[in-house]
mmCIF file of C-alpha atoms and ligand atoms in Angstrom:
data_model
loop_
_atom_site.group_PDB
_atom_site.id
_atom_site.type_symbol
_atom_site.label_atom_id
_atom_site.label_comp_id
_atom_site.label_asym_id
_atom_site.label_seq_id
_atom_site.Cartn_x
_atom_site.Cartn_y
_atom_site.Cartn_z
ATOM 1 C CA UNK A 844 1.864 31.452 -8.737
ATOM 2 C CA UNK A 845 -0.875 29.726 -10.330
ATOM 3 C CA UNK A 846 -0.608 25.775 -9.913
ATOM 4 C CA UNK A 847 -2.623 23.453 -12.269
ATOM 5 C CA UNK A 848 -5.805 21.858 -11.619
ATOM 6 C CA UNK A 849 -5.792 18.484 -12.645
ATOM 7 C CA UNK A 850 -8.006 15.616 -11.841
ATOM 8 C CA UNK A 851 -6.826 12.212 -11.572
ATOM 9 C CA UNK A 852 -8.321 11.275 -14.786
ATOM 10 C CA UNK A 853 -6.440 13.740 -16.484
ATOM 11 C CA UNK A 854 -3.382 12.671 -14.819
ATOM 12 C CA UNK A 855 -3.601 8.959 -15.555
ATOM 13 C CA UNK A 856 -4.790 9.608 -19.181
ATOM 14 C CA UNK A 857 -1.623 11.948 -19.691
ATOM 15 C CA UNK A 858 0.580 9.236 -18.569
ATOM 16 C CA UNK A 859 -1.031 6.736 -21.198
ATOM 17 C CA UNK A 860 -0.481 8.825 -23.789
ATOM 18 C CA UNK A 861 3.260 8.415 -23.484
ATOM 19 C CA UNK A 862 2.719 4.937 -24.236
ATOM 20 C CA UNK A 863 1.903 4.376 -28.380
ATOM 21 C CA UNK A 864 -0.590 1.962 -28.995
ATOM 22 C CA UNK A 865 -2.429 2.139 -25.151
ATOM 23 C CA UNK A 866 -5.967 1.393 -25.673
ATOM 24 C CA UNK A 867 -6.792 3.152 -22.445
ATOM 25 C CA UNK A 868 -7.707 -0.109 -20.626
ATOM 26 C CA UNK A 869 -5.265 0.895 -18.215
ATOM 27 C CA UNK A 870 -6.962 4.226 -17.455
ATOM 28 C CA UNK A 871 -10.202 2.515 -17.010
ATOM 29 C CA UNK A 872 -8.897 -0.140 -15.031
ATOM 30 C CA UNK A 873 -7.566 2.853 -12.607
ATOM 31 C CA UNK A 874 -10.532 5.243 -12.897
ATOM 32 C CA UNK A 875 -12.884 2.364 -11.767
ATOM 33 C CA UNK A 876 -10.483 1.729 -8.645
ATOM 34 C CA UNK A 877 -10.708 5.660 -7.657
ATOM 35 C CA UNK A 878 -14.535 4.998 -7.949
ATOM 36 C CA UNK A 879 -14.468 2.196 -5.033
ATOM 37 C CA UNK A 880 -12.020 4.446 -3.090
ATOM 38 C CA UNK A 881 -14.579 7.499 -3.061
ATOM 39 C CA UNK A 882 -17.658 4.653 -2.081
ATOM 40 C CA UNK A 883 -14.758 3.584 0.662
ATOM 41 C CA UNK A 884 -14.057 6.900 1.841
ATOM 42 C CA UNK A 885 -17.709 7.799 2.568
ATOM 43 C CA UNK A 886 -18.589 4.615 4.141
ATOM 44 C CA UNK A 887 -15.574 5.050 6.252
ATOM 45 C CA UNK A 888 -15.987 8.983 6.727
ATOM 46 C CA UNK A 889 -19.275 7.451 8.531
ATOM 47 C CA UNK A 890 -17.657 4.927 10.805
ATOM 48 C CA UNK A 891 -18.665 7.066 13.801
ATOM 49 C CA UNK A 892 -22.226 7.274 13.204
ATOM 50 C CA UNK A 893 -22.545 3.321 13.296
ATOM 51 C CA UNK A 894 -23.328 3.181 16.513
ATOM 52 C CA UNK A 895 -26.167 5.583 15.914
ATOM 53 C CA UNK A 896 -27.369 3.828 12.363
ATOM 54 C CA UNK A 897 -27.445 0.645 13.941
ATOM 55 C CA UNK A 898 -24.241 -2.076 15.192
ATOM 56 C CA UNK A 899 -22.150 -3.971 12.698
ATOM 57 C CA UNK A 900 -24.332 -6.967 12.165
ATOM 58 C CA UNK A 901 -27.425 -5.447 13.038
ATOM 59 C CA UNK A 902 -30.111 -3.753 10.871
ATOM 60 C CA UNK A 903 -29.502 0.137 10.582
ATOM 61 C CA UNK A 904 -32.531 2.350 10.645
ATOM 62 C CA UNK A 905 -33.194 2.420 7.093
ATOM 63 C CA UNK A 906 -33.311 -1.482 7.381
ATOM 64 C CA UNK A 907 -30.197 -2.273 5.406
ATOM 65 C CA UNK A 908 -27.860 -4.228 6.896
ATOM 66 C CA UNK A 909 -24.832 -3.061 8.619
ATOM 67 C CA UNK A 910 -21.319 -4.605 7.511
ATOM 68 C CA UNK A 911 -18.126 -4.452 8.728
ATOM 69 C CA UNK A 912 -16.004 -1.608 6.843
ATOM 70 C CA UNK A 913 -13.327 -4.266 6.483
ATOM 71 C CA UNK A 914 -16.067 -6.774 4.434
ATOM 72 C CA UNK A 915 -17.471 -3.497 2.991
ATOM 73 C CA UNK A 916 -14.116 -2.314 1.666
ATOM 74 C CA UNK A 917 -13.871 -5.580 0.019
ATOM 75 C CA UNK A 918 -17.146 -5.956 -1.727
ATOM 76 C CA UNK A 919 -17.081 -2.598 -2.845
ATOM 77 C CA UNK A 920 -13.615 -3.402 -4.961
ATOM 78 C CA UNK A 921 -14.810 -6.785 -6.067
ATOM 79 C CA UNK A 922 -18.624 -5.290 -6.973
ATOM 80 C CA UNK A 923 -16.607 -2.257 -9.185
ATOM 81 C CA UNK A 924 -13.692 -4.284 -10.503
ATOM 82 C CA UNK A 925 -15.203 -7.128 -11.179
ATOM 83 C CA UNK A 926 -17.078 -6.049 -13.886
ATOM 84 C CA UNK A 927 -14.883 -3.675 -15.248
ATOM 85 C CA UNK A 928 -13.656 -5.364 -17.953
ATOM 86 C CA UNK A 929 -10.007 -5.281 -17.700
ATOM 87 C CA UNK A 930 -8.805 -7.835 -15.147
ATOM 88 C CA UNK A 931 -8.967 -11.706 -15.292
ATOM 89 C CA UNK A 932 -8.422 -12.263 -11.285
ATOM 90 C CA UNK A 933 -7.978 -10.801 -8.017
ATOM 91 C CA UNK A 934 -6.694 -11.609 -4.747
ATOM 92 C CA UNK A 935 -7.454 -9.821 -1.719
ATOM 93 C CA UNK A 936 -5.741 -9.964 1.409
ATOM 94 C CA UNK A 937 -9.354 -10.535 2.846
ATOM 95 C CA UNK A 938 -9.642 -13.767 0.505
ATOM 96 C CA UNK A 939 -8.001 -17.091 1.131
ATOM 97 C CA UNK A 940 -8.088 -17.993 -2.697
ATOM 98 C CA UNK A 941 -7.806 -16.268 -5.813
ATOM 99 C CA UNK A 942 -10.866 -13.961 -6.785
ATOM 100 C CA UNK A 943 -12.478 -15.026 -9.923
ATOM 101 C CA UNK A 944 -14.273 -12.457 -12.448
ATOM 102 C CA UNK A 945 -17.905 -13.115 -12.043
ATOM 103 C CA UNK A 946 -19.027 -15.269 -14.385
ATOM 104 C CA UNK A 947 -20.784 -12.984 -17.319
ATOM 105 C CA UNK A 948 -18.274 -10.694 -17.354
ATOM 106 C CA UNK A 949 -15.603 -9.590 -20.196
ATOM 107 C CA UNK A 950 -12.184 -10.558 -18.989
ATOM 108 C CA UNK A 951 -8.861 -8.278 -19.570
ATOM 109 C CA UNK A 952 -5.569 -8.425 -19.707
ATOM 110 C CA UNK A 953 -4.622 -6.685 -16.010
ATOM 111 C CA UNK A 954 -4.359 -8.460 -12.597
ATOM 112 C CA UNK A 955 -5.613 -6.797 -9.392
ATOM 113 C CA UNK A 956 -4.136 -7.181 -5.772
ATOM 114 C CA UNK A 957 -5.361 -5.324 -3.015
ATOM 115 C CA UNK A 958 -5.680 -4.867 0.708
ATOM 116 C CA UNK A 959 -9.336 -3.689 1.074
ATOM 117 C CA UNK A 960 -8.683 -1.886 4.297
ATOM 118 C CA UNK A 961 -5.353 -1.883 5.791
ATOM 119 C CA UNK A 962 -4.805 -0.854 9.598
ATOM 120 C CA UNK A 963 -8.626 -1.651 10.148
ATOM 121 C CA UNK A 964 -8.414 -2.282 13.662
ATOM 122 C CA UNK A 965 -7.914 1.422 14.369
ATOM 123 C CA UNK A 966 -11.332 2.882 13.009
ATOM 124 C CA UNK A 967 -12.824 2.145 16.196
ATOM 125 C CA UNK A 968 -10.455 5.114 17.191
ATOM 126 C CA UNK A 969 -10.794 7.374 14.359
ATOM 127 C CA UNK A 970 -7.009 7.462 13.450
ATOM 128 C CA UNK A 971 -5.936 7.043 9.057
ATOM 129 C CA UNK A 972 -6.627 3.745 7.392
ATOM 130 C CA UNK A 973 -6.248 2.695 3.718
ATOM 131 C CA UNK A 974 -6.485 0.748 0.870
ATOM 132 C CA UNK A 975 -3.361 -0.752 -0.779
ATOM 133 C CA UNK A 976 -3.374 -2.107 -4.594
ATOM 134 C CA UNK A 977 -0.917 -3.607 -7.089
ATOM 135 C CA UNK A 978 -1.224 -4.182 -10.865
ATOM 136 C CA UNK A 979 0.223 -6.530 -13.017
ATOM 137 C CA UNK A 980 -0.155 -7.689 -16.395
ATOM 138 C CA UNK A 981 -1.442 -11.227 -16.516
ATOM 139 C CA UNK A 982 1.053 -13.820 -17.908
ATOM 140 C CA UNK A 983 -0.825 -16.742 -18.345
ATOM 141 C CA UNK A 984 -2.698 -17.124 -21.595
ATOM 142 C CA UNK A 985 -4.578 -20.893 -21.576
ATOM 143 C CA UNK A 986 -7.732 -19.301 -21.039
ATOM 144 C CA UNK A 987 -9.901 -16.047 -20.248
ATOM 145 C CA UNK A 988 -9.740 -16.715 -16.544
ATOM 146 C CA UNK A 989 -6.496 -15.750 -15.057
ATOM 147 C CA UNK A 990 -4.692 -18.210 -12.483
ATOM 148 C CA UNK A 991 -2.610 -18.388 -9.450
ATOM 149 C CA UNK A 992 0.680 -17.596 -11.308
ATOM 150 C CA UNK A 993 -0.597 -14.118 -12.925
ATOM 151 C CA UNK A 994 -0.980 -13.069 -9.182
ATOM 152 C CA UNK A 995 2.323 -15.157 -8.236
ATOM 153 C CA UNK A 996 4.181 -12.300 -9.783
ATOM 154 C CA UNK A 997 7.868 -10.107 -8.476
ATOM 155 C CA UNK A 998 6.917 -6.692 -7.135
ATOM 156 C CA UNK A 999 9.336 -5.322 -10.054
ATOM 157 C CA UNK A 1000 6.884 -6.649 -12.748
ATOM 158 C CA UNK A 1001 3.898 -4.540 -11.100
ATOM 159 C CA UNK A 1002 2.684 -1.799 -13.801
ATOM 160 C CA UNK A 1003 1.272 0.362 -11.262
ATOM 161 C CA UNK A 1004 0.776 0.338 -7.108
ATOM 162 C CA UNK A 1005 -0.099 2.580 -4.662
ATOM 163 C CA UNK A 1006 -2.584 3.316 -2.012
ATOM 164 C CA UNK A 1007 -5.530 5.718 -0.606
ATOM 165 C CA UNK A 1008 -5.473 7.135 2.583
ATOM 166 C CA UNK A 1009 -8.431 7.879 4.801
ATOM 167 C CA UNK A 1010 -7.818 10.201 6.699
ATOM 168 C CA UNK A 1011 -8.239 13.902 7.452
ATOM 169 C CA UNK A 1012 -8.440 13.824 4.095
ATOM 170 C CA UNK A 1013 -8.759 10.920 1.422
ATOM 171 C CA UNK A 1014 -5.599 10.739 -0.864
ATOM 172 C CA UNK A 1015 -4.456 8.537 -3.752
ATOM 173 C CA UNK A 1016 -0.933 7.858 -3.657
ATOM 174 C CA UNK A 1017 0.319 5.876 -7.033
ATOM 175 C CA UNK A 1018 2.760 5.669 -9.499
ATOM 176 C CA UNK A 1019 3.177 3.379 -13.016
ATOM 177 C CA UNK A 1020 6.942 3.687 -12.744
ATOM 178 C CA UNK A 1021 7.369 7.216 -13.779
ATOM 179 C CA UNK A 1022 7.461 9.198 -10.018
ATOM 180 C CA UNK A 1023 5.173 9.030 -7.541
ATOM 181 C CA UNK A 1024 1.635 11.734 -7.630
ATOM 182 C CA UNK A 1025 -0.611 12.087 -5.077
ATOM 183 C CA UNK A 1026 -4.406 13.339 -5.570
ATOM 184 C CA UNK A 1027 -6.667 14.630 -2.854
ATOM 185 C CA UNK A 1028 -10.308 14.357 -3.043
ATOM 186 C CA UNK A 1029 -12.429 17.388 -2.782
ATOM 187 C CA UNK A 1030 -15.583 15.490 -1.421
ATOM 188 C CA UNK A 1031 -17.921 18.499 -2.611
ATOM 189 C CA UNK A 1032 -16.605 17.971 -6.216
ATOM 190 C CA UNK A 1033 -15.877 13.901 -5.691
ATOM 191 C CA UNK A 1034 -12.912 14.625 -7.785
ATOM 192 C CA UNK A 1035 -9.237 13.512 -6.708
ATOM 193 C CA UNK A 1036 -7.284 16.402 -7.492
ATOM 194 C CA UNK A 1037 -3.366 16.988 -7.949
ATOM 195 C CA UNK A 1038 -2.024 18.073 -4.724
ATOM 196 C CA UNK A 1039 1.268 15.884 -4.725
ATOM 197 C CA UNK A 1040 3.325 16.132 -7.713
ATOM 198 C CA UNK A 1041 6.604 14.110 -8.277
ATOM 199 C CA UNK A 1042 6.987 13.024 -4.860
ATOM 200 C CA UNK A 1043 10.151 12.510 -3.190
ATOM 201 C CA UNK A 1044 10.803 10.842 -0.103
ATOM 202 C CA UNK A 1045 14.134 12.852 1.461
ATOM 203 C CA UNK A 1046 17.156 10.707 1.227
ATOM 204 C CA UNK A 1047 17.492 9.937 5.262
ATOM 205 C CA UNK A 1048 14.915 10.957 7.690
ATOM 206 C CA UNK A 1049 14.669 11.273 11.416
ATOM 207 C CA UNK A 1050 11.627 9.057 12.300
ATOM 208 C CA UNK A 1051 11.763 5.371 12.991
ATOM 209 C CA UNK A 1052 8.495 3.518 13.490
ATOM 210 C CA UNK A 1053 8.294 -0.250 14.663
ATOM 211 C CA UNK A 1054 6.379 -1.474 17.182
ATOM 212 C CA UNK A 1055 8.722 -1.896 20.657
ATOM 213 C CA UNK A 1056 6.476 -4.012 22.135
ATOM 214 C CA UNK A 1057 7.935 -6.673 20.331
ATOM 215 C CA UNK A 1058 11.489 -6.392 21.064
ATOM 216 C CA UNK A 1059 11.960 -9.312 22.475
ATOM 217 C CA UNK A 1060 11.296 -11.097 19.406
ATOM 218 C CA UNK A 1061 13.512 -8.983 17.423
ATOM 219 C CA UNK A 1062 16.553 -10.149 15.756
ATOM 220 C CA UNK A 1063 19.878 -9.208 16.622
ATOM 221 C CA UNK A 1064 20.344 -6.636 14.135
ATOM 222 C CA UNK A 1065 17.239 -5.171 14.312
ATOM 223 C CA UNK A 1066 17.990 -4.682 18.697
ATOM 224 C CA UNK A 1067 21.323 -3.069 17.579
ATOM 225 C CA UNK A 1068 19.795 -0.835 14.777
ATOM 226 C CA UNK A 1069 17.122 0.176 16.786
ATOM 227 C CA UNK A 1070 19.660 1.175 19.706
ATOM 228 C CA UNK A 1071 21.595 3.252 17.445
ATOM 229 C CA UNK A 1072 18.983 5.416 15.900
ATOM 230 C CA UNK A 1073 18.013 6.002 19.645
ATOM 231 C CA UNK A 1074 21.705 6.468 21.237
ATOM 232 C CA UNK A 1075 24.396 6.829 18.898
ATOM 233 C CA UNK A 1076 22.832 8.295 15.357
ATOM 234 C CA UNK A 1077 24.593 11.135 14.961
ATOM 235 C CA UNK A 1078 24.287 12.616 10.999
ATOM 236 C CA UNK A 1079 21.261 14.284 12.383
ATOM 237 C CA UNK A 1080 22.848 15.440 15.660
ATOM 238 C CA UNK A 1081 20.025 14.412 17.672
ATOM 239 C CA UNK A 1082 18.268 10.563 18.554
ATOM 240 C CA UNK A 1083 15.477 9.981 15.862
ATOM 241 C CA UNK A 1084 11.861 10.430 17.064
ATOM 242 C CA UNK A 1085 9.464 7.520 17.254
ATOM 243 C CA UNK A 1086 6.313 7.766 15.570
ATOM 244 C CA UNK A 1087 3.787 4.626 15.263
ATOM 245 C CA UNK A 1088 0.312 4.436 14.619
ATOM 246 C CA UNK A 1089 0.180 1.008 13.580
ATOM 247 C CA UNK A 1090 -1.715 1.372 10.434
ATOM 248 C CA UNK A 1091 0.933 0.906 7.372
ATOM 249 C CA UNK A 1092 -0.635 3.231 5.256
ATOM 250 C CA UNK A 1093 -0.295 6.031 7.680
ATOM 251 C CA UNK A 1094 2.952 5.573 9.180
ATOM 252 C CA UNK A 1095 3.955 4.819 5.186
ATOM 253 C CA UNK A 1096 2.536 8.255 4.100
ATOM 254 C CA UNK A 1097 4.010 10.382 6.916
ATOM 255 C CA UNK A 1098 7.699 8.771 6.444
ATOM 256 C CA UNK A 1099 7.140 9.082 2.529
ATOM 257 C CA UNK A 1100 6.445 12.743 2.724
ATOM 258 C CA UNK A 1101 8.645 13.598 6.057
ATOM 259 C CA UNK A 1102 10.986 11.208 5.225
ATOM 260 C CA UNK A 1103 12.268 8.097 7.615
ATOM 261 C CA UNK A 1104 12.135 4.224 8.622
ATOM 262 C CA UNK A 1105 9.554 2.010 9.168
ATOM 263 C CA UNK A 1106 10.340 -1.290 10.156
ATOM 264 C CA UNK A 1107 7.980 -4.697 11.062
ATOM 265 C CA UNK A 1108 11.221 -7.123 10.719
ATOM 266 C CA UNK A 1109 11.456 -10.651 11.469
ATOM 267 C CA UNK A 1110 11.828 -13.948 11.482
ATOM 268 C CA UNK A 1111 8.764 -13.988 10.534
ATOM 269 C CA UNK A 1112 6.923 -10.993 9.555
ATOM 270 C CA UNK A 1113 3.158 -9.879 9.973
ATOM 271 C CA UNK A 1114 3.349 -8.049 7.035
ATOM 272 C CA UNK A 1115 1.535 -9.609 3.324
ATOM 273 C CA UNK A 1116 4.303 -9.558 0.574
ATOM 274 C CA UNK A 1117 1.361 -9.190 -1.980
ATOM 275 C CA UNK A 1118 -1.288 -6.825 -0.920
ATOM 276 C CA UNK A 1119 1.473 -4.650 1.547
ATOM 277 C CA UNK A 1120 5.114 -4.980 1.237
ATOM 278 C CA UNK A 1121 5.535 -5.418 -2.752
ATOM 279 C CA UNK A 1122 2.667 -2.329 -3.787
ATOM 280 C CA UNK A 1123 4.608 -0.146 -1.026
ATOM 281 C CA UNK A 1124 8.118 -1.098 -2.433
ATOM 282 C CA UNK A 1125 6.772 0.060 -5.963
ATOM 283 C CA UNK A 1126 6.039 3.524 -4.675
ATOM 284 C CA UNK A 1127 9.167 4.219 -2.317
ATOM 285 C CA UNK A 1128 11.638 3.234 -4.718
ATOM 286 C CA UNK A 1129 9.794 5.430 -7.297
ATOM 287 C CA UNK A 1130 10.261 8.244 -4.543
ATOM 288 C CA UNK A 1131 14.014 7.693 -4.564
ATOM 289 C CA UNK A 1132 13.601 5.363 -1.250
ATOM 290 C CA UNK A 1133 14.037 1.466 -0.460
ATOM 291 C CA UNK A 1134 12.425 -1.060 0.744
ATOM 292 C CA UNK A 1135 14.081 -4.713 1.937
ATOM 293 C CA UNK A 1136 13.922 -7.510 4.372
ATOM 294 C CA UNK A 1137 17.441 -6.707 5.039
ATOM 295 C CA UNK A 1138 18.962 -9.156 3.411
ATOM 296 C CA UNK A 1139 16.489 -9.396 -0.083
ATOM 297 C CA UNK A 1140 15.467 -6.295 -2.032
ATOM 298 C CA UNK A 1141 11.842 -6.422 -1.831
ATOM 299 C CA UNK A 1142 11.016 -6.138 -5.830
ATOM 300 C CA UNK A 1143 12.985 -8.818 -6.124
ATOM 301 C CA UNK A 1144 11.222 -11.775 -4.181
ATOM 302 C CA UNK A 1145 9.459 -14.414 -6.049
ATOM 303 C CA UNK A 1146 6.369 -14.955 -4.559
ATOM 304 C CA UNK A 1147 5.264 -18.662 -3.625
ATOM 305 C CA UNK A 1148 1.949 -18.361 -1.956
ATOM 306 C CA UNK A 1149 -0.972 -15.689 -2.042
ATOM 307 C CA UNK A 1150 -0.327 -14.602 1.870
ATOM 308 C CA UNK A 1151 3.509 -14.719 2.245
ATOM 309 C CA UNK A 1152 4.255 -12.929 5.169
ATOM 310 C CA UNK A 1153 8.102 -10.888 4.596
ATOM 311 C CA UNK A 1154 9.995 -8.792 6.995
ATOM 312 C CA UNK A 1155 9.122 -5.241 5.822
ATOM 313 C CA UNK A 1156 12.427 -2.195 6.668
ATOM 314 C CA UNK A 1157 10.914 0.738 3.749
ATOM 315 C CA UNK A 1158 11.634 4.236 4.015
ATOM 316 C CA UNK A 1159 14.548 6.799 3.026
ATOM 317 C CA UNK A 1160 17.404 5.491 0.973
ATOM 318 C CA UNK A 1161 20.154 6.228 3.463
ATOM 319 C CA UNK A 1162 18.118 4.779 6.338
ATOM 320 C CA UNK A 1163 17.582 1.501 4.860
ATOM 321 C CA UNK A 1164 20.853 1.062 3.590
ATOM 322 C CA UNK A 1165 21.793 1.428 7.160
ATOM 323 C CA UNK A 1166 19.764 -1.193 8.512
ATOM 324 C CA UNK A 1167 20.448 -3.844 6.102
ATOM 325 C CA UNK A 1168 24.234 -3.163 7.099
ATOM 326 C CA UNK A 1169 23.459 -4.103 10.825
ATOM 327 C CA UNK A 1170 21.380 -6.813 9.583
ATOM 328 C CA UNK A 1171 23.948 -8.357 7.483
ATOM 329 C CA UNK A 1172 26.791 -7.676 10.341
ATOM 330 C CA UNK A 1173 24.897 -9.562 13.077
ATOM 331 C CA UNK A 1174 23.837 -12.442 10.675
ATOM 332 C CA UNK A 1175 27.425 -12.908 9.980
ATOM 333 C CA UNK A 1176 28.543 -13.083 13.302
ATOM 334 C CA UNK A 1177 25.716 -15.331 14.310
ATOM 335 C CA UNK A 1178 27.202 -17.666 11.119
ATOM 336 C CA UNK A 1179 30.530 -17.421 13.311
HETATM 337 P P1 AFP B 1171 -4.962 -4.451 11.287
HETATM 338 O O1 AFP B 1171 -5.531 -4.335 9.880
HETATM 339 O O2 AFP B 1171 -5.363 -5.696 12.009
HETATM 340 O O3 AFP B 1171 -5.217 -3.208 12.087
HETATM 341 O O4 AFP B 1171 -3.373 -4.608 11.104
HETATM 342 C C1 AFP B 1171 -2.659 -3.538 10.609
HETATM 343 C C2 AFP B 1171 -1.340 -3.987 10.093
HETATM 344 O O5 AFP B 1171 -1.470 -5.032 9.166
HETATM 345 C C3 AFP B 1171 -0.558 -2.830 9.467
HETATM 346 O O6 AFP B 1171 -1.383 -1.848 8.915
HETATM 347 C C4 AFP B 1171 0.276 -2.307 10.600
HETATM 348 O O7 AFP B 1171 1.456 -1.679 10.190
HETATM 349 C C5 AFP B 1171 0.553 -3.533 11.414
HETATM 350 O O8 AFP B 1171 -0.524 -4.430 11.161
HETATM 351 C C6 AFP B 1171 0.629 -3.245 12.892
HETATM 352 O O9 AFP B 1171 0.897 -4.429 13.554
HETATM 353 P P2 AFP B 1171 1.176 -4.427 15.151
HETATM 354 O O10 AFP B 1171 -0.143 -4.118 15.803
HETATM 355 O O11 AFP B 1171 1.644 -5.827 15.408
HETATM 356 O O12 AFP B 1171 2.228 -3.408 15.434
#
């Protein structure tokens, strides 16, 4: 069998193409973004070395100064989107405020949202981290400069999300609402190439990943779901297995390709409706999967600041839809 080689230029340009009357903004807006990733990647692919080159803070032993990866991520995205062309703001889960577009440059019609480098505190231990994004298309129109609303936007207006991976190897992971392709990169070519095409995430899995050190400040439903996947699930005639790393964007990628639940519930939330939740919702219900709180579909929530925190349950269909019934059956009872 001979599979197709296809970079992810190709890919993205072949998707505009089904659109009459794209200007292939869109594709530049995307091909920049895979740019920052690859500048990400090696800076990231280095992480060990920093202690040789020099601490974070210090001066390395070329004499440039050594940032954090997490600050590096982020002025790496801003340096190569911001003067792109195509977007009239950012936000950044790294940013308290909105990100202007630098002052002398064009602005577009596109809004950016990104978490620079997700998971970041486990570099120091050499396991996957990522970079999230979300695009919309801006909605205000009083001048060049885009506002708070254009990046106050639903997850199900977002015309593309996804994420790259760094790990044993560096993948884009993205869809614009037709399926869900993943690219690898092939670091001696510093092309990402087609490895994952039309990905679907299996309909019920048999991981579930949440973090049990919190259980005490689960809710009911979330104690009594977790129990059951551990005791009583039987569809799969055996308990589910536990995986957590604790960076999204790797314990999102293994359940998206493996299939299964991962789960950072409430009250509260850690997780960033914006930069993690609504991106990641794009992609797993493109996949044939679901995302909620487990009461609220997470497309649907209207966002009402820049770093909402939301409950995050995404994974398989069938999984999900499970949980949100024992969430819903022990908030009614607590209503009682
Ligand atoms: P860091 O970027 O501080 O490592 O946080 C990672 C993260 O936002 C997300 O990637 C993980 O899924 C989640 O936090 C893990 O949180 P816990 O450490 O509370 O389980």
């Amino acid at each position: 069998m001979h599979s197709k080689i296809k970079t992810v230029q190709q890919h993205i340009l072949d998707e505009e193409r089904l659109h009459p009357g794209a200007t292939g903004d869109f594709t530049a807006l995307l091909t920049t973004l895979t740019l920052a990733a690859k500048i990400i990647s090696r800076e990231v692919n280095k992480a060990g070395l920093v202690r040789i080159l020099g601490e974070t803070g210090e001066v390395n032993v070329h004499g440039e100064a050594v940032q954090k990866l997490d600050e590096f991520a982020q002025n790496t995205i801003y340096r190569a989107m911001g003067h792109n062309g195509h977007l009239c703001v950012m936000a950044s889960e790294e940013s308290e405020n909105i990100i202007p577009i630098p002052g002398e440059s064009k602005r577009g019609k596109y809004v950016l949202m990104f978490d620079p480098l997700d998971g970041s505190s486990n570099i120091d231990v050499n396991a996957s981290i990522g970079t999230i994004f979300s695009i919309h298309r801006r909605i205000t129109n009083h001048s060049p400069d885009g506002r708070l609303e254009d990046c106050l936007q639903k997850g199900i207006d977002q015309i593309a999300a996804g994420y790259f991976i760094y790990g044993s190897s560096t993948m884009m992971v993205y869809t614009t609402g037709h399926g869900v392709f993943g690219f690898t990169l092939d670091p001696s070519l510093g092309e990402f190439l087609l490895s994952h095409e039309s990905i679907r995430i299996p309909s019920r899995g048999k991981i579930y990943s949440i973090n049990e050190g919190n259980t005490h400040s689960w809710d009911a439903g979330t104690r009594r779901y977790i129990d059951y996947v551990k005791n009583d699930q039987k569809e799969q005639g055996h308990p589910y297995t536990l995986r957590y790393i604790g960076s999204l964007v790797a314990d999102f990628h293994r359940n998206l390709l493996k299939g299964g639940i991962f789960l950072y519930p409430g009250p509260k939330g850690k997780l960033r409706l914006l930069y993690e939740a609504a991106p990641l919702a794009m992609v797993v219900e493109q996949a044939g999967g679901a995302a909620s709180t487990g009461g609220e579909r997470i497309l649907d929530i209207q966002p009402t600041s820049l770093h909402q925190k939301v409950p995050l349950i995404i994974g398989s269909r069938d999984d999900v839809r499970e949980y949100n019934q024992f969430y819903r059956e022990a908030s009614a009872s607590a209503a009682d």
